[in-house]
CSV table of C-alpha atoms and ligand atoms in Angstrom, one decimal:
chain,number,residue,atom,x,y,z
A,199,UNK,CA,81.6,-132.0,32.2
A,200,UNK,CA,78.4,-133.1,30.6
A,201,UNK,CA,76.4,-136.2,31.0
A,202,UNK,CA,76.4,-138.6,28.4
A,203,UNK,CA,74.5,-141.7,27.8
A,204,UNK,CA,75.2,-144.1,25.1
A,205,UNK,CA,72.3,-146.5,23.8
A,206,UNK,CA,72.3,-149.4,22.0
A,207,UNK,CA,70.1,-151.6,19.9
A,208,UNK,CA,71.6,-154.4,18.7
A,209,UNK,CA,70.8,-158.1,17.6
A,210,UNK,CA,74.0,-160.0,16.7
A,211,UNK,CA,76.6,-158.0,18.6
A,212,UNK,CA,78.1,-155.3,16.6
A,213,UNK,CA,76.4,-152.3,17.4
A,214,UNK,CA,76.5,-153.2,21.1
A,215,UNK,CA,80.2,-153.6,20.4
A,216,UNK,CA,80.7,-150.0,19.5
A,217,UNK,CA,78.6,-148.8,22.0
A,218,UNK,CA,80.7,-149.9,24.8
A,219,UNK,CA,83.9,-148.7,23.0
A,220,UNK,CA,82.3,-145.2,22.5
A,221,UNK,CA,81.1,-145.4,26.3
A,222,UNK,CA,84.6,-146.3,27.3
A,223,UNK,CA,86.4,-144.0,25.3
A,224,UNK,CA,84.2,-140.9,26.4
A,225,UNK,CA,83.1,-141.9,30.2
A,226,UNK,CA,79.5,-142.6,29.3
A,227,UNK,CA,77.1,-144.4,30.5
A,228,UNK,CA,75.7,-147.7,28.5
A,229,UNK,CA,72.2,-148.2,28.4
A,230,UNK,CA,70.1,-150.8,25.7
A,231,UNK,CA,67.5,-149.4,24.2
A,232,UNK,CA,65.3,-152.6,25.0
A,233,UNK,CA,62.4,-151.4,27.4
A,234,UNK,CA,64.6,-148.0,28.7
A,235,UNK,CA,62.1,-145.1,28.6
A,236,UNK,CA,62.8,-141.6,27.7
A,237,UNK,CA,62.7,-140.7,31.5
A,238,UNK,CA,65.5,-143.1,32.3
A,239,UNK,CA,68.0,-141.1,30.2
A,240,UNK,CA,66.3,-137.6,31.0
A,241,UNK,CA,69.4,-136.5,33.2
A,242,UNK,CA,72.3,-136.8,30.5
A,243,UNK,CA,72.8,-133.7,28.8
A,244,UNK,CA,74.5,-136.0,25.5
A,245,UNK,CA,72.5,-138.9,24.3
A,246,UNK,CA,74.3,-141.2,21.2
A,247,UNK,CA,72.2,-143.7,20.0
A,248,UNK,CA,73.2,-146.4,17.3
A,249,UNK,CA,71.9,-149.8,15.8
A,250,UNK,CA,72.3,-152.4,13.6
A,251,UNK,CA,70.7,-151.6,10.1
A,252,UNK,CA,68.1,-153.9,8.6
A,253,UNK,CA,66.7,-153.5,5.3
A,254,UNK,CA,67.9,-149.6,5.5
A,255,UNK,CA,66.7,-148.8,8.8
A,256,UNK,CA,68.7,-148.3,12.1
A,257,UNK,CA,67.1,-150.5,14.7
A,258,UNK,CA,64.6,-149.0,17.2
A,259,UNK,CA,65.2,-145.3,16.2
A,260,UNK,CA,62.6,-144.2,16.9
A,261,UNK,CA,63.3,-144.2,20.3
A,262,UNK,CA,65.2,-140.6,19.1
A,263,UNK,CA,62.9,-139.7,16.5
A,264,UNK,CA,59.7,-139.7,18.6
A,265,UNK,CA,61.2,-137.9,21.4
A,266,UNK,CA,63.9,-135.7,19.6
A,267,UNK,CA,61.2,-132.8,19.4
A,268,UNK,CA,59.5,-132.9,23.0
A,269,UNK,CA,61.1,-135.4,25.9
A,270,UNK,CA,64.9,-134.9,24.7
A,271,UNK,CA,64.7,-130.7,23.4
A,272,UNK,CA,67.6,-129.2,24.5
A,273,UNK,CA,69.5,-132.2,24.7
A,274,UNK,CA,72.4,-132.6,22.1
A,275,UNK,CA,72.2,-136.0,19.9
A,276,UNK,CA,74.4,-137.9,18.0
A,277,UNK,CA,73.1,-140.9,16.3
A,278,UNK,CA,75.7,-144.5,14.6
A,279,UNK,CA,74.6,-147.0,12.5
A,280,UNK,CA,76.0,-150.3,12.0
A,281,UNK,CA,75.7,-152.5,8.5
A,282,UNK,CA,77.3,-154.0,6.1
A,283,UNK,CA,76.9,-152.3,3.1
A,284,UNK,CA,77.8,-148.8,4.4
A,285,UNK,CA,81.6,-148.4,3.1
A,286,UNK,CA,79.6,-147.5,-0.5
A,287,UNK,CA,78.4,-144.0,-1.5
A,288,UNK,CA,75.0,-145.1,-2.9
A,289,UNK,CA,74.2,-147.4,0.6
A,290,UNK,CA,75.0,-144.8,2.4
A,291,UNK,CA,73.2,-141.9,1.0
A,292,UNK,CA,70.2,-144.4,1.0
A,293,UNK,CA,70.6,-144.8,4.8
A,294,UNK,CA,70.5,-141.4,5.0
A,295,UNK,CA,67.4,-141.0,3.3
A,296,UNK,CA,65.7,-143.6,5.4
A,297,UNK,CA,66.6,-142.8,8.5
A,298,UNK,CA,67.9,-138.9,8.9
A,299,UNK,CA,65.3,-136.6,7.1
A,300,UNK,CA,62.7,-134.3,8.7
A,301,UNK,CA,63.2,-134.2,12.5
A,302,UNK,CA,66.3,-136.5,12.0
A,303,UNK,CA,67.7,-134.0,9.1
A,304,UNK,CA,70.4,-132.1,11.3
A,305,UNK,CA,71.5,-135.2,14.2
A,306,UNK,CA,75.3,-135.7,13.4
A,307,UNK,CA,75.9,-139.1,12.2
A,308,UNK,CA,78.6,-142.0,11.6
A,309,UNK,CA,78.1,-145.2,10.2
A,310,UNK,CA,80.5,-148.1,11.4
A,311,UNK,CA,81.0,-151.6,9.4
A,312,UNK,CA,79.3,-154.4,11.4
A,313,UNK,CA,79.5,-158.2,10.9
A,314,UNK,CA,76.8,-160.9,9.3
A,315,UNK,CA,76.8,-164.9,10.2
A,316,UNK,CA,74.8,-166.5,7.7
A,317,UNK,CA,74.6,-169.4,10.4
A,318,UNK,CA,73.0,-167.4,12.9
A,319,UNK,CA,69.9,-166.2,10.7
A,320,UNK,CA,66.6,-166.8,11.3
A,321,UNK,CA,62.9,-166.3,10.6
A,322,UNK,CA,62.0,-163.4,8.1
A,323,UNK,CA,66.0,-161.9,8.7
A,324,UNK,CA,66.7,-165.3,6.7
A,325,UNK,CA,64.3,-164.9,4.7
A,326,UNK,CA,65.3,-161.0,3.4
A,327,UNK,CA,68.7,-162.5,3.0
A,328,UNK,CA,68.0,-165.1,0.4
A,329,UNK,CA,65.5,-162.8,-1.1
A,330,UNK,CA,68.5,-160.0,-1.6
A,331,UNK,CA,70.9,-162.4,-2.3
A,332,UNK,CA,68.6,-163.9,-5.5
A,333,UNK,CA,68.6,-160.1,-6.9
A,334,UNK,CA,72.1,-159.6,-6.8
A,335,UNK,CA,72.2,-162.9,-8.6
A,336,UNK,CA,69.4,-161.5,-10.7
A,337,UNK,CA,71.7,-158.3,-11.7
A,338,UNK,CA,69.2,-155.9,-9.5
A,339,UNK,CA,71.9,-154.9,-7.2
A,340,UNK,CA,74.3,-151.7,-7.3
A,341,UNK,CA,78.1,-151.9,-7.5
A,342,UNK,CA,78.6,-153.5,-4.1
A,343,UNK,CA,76.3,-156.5,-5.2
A,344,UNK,CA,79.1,-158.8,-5.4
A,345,UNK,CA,80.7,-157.8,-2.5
A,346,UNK,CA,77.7,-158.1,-0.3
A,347,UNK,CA,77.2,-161.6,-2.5
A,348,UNK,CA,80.2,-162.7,-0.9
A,349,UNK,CA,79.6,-161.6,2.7
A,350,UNK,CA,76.0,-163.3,2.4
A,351,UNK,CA,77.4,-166.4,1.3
A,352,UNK,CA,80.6,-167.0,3.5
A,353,UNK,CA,79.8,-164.3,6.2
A,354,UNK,CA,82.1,-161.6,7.4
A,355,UNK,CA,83.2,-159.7,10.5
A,356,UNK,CA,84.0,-155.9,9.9
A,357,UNK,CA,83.7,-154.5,13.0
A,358,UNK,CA,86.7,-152.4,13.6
A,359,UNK,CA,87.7,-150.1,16.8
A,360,UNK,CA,89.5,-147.5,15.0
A,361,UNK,CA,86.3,-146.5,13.2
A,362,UNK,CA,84.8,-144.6,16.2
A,363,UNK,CA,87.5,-141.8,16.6
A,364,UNK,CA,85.9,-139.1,14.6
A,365,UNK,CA,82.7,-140.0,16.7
A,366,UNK,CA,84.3,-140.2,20.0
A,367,UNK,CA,86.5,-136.8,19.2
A,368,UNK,CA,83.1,-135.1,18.4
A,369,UNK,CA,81.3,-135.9,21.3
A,370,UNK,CA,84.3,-135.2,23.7
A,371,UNK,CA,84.2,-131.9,22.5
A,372,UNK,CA,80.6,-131.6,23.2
A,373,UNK,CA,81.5,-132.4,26.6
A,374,UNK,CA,84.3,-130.0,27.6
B,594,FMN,C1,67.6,-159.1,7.4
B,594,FMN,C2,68.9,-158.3,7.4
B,594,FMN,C3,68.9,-157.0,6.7
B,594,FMN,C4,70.0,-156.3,6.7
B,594,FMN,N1,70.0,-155.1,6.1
B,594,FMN,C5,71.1,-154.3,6.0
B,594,FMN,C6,71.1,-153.1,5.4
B,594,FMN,O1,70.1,-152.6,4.8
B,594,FMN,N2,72.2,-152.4,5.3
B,594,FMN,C7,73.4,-152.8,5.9
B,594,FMN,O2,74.4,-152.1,5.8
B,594,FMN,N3,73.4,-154.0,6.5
B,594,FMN,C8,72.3,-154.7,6.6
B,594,FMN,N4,72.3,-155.9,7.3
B,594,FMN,C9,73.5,-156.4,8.0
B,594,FMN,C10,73.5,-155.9,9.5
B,594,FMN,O3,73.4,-154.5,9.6
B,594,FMN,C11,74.8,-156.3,10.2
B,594,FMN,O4,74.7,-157.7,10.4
B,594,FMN,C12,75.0,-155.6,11.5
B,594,FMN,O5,76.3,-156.0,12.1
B,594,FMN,C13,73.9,-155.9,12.5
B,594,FMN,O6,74.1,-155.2,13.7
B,594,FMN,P1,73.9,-155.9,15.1
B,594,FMN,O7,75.0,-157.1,15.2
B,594,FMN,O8,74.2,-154.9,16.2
B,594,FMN,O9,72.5,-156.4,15.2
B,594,FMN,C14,71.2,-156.7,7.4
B,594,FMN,C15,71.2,-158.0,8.0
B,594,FMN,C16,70.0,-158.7,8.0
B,594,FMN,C17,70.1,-160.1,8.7
């Protein structure tokens, strides 16, 4: 059996959520990716790494990106993010282009739904939010516009278990 670590960056909760499912589900070991090095994960043959997305990026990933080449070669990687807009074609494709070109190009990856409280915002977060919100109101959004209106405006909570499987299938049989 392989070792795998799963790490986490997460703000509100939901990618830390499906971290610790994933870990569960596959006998990993949980890590956050606040202050861990590369050398504290350089025993695990398997490293997943997911994040909340803001403004299209997953958080802290370039704790992978800048080590994918050099500190973690030869290690297999498998990268989730977590957002809100990512059940849409378009959002996703743009994730895609944000976070898994050039060294990121071939890392298999999943996106899962996460959740948004418009209570708990704060700071610049709060202010991207109104910021988005007034161009979906200005018509400068894509088709999910109104849906993400609505999340924005009465929050929601996506976050679903079932989601992982595919994930968790792939790395268990990275494991074997
Ligand atoms: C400032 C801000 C920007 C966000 N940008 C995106 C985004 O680009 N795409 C997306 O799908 N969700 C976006 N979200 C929603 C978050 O990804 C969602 O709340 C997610 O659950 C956060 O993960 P966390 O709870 O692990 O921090 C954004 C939320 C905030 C507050």
């Amino acid at each position: 059996m392989k070792k795998i670590a799963v790490i986490y960056s997460s703000k509100h909760g939901a990618a830390k959520q499906y971290a610790e499912w994933i870990a569960q589900d596959t006998g990993a070991d949980l890590f956050s990716a606040d202050g861990l090095k590369p050398r504290d994960v350089a025993d695990y043959d398997i490293l997943v790494y997911g994040g909340g997305i803001y403004s299209g990026g997953i958080r802290n990933l370039d704790f992978i990106r800048k080590n994918i080449r050099k500190k973690f070669d030869g290690k297999e990687i498998l990268c989730f993010g977590v957002g809100i807009t990512i059940d849409n074609a378009a959002n996703r494709e743009q994730a895609d282009d944000i976070n898994f070109t050039k060294q990121m190009a071939d890392v298999p990856h999943w996106y899962f739904p996460g959740a948004f409280d418009p209570a708990k915002q704060k700071g610049l977060d709060r202010r991207i939010v109104a910021w988005v919100r007034k161009m979906i109101d200005d018509g400068d959004a894509n088709s999910f516009g109104a849906t993400l209106a609505g999340y924005f405006d009465h929050g929601c909570d996506l976050v679903d278990r079932n989601r992982i499987k595919p994930m968790v299938e792939r790395i268990r049989a990275l494991s074997a």
